[in-house]
CSV table of C-alpha atoms in Angstrom, one decimal:
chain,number,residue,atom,x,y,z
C,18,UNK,CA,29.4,112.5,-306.4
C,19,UNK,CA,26.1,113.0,-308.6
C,20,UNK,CA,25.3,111.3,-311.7
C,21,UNK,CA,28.5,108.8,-311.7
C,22,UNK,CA,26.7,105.9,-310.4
C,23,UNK,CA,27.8,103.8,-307.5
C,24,UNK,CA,30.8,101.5,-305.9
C,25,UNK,CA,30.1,98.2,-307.2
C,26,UNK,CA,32.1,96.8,-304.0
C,27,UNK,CA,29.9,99.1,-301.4
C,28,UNK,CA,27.4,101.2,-303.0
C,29,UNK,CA,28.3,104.5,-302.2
C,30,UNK,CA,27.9,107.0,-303.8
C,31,UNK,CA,30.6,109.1,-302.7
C,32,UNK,CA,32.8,108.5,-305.8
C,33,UNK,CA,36.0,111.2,-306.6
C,34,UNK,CA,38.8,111.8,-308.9
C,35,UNK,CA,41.9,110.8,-308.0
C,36,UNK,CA,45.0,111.2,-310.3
C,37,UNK,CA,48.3,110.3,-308.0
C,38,UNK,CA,50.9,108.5,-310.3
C,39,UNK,CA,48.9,108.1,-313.1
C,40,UNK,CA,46.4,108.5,-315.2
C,41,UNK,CA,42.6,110.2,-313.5
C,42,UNK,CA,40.4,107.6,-311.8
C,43,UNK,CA,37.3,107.6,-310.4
C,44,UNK,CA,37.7,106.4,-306.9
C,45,UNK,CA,35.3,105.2,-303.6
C,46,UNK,CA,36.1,108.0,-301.3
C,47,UNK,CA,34.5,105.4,-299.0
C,48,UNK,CA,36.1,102.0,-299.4
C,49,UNK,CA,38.6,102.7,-302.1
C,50,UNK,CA,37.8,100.6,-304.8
C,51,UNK,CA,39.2,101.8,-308.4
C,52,UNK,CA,35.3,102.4,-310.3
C,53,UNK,CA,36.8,102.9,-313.6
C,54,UNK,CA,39.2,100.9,-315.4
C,55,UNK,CA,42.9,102.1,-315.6
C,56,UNK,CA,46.8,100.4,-315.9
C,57,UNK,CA,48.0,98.3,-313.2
C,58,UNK,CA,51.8,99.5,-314.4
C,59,UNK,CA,53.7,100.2,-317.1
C,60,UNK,CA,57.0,99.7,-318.4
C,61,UNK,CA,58.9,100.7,-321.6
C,62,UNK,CA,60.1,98.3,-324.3
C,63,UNK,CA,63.7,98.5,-325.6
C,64,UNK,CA,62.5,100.6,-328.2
C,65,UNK,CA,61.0,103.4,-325.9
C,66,UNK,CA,57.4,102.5,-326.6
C,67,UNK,CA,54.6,102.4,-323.8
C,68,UNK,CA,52.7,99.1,-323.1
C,69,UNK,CA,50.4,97.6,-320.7
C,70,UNK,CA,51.5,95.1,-318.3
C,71,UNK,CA,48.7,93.1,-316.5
C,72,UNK,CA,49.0,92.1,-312.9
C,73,UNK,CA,49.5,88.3,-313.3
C,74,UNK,CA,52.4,89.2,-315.7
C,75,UNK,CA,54.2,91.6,-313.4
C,76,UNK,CA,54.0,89.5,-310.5
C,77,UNK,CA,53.5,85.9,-311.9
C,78,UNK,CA,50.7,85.8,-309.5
C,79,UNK,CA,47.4,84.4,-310.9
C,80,UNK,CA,44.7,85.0,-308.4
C,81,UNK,CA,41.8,87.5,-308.4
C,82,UNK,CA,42.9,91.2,-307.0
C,83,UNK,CA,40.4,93.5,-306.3
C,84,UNK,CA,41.0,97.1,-308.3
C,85,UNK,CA,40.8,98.2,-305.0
C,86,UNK,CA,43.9,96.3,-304.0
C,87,UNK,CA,45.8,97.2,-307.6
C,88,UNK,CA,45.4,100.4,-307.5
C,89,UNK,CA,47.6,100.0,-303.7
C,90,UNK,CA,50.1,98.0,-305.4
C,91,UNK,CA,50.9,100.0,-307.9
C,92,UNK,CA,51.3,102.8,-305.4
C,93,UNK,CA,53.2,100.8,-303.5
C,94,UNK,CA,55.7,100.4,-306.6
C,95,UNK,CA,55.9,104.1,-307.7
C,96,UNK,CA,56.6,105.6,-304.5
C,97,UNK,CA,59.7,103.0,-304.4
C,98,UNK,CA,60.3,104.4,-307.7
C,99,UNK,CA,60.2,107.8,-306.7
C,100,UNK,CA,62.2,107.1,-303.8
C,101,UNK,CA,64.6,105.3,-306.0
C,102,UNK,CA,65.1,102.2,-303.5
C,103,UNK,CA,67.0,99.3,-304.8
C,104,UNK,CA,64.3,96.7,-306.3
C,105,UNK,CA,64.3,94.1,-303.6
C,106,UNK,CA,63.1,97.5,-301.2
C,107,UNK,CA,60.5,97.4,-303.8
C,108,UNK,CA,59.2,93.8,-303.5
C,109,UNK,CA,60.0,93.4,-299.7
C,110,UNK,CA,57.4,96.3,-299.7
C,111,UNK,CA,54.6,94.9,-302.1
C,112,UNK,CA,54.7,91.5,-299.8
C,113,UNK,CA,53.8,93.6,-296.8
C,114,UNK,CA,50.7,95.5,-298.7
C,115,UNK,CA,49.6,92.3,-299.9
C,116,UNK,CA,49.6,91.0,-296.6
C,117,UNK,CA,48.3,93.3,-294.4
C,118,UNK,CA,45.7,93.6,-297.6
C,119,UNK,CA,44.4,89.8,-296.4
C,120,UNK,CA,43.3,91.1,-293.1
C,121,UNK,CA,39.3,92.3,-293.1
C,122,UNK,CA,39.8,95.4,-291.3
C,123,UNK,CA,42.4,97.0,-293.7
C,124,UNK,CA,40.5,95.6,-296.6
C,125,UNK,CA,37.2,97.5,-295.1
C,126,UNK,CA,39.1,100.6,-294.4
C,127,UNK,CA,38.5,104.4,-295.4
C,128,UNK,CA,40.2,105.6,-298.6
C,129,UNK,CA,42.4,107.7,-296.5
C,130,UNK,CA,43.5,104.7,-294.3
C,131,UNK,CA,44.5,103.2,-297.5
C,132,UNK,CA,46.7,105.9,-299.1
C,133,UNK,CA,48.5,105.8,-296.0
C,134,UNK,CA,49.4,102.0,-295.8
C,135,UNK,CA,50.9,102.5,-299.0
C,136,UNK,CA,53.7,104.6,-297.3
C,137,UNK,CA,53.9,102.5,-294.2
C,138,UNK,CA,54.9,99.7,-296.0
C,139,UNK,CA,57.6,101.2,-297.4
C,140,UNK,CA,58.7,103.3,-294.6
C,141,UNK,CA,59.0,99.6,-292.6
C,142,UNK,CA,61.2,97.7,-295.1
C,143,UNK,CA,63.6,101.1,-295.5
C,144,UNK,CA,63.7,100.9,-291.6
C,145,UNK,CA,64.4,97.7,-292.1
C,146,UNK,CA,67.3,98.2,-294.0
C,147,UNK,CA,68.3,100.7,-292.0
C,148,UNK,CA,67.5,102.8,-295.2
C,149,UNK,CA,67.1,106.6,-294.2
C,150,UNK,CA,64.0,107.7,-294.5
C,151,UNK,CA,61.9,109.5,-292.0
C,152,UNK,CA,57.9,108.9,-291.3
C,153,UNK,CA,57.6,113.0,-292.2
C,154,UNK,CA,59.0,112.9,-295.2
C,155,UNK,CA,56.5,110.0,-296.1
C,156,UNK,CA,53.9,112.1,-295.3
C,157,UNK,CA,54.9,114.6,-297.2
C,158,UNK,CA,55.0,112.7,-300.5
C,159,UNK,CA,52.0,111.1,-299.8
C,160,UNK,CA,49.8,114.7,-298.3
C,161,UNK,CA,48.9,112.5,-295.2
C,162,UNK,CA,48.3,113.3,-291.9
C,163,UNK,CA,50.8,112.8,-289.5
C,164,UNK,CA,48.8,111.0,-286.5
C,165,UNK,CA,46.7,108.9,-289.3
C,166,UNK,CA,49.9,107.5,-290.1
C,167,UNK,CA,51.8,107.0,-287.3
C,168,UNK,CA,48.7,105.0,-285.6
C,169,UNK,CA,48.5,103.1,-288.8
C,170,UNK,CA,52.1,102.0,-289.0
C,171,UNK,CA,51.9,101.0,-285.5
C,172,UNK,CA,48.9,98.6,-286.2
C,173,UNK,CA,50.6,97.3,-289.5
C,174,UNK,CA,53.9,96.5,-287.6
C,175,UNK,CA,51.4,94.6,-284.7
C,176,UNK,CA,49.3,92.8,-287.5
C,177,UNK,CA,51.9,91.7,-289.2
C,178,UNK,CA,54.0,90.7,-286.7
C,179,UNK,CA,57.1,92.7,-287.6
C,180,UNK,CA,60.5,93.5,-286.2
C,181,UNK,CA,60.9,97.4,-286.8
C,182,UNK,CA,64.3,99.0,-285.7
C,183,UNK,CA,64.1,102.9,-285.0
C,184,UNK,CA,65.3,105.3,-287.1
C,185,UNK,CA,68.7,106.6,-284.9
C,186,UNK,CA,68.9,110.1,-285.6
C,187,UNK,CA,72.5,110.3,-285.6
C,188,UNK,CA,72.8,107.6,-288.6
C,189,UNK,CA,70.1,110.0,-290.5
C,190,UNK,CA,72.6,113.4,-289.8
C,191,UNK,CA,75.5,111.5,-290.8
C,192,UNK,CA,73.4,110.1,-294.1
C,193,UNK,CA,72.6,113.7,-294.9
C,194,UNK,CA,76.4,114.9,-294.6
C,195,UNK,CA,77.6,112.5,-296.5
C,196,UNK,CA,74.8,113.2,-299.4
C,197,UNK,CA,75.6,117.0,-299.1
C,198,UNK,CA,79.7,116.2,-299.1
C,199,UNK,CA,80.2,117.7,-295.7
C,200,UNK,CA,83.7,117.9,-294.5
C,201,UNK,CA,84.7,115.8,-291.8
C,202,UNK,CA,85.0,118.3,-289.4
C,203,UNK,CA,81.3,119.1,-290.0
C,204,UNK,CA,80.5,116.0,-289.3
C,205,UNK,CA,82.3,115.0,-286.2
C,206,UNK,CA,81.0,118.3,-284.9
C,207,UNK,CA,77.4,117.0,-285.5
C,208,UNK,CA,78.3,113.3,-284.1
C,209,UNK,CA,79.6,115.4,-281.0
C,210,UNK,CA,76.2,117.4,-280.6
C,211,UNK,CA,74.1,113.9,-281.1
C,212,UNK,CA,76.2,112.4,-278.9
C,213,UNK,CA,73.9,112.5,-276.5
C,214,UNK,CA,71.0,112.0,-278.3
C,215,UNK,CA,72.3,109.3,-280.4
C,216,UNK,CA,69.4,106.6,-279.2
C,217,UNK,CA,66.6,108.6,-280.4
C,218,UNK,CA,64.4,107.5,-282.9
C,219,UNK,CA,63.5,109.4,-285.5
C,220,UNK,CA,59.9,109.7,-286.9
């Protein structure tokens, strides 16, 4: 964008706003590295006051992290947040960003390619955990295309090595009845109708 200067990581200068979970950044459109300073996280004292927390502190990690790579990780931890997944969800799911992060071809990826690893690695530890969550309503939260992130979930799970279970659509029905206090006769009746069906993965 004109008159902001250029990406200190790749000299574009296709820079942009970006404001998801936080506070406005100026971002690479390009590689995605963070140009302008901002918060890694936050967290709330006992007293209800705002702080910082840097990155070594929240992790107990001490090694350089590109903003780039920060800015994913905290993305990483707000959508668990907002998805309200038990904490260990949380960290399984920062592990995986951090090491798909190692490998030079995510690191070198597009902006969008990025926003959308965020979600795969949490959409592979809830499938993990047989957790219900579907790869469209990722995308939804996330406003990413549906193709870009299938093909990049597929290539994480390859990288990385990872044992995925589908998503059985009869476990997500019964999920959703239960959250929705269905009675029991609703519910066999759905069982019946997915009978059928019941070894389909969901996406």
């Amino acid at each position: 964008m004109p008159g902001r200067g250029r990406c200190p990581d790749c000299g574009s200068t296709e820079l942009v706003e970006d404001s998801h979970y936080s506070q406005s950044q100026l971002v690479c459109s390009d590689c995605g590295c963070v140009v302008t300073e901002g918060v890694l996280t936050t967290t709330f004292s006992d007293e209800g006051n705002l702080r910082e927390v840097t990155y070594s502190r929240s992790t107990g990690e001490n090694e350089q992290v590109s903003r780039s790579q920060q800015r994913g990780l905290r993305r990483v931890r707000d959508l668990c947040r907002v998805l309200q997944l038990p904490p260990t969800f949380e960290d399984t799911a920062v592990a995986y960003y951090q090491q798909a992060y190692r490998h030079a071809g995510i690191r070198a990826a597009r902006l969008q390619k990025k926003e959308v690893l965020v979600g795969c690695c949490v959409l592979i530890t809830c499938r993990q955990h047989n957790w219900p969550l579907t790869m469209g309503a990722i995308c939804t939260l996330l406003y990413a295309d549906l193709d870009v992130f299938s093909s990049t979930y597929m290539q994480i799970v390859k990288l990385l090595g990872l044992d995925v279970p589908s998503l059985c659509l009869a476990e997500l029905v019964k999920t959703y009845c239960s959250s929705l206090e269905c009675s029991g006769a609703i519910l066999a009746h759905c069982s019946l109708e997915l009978l059928g069906s019941s070894d389909l993965p969901a996406s």
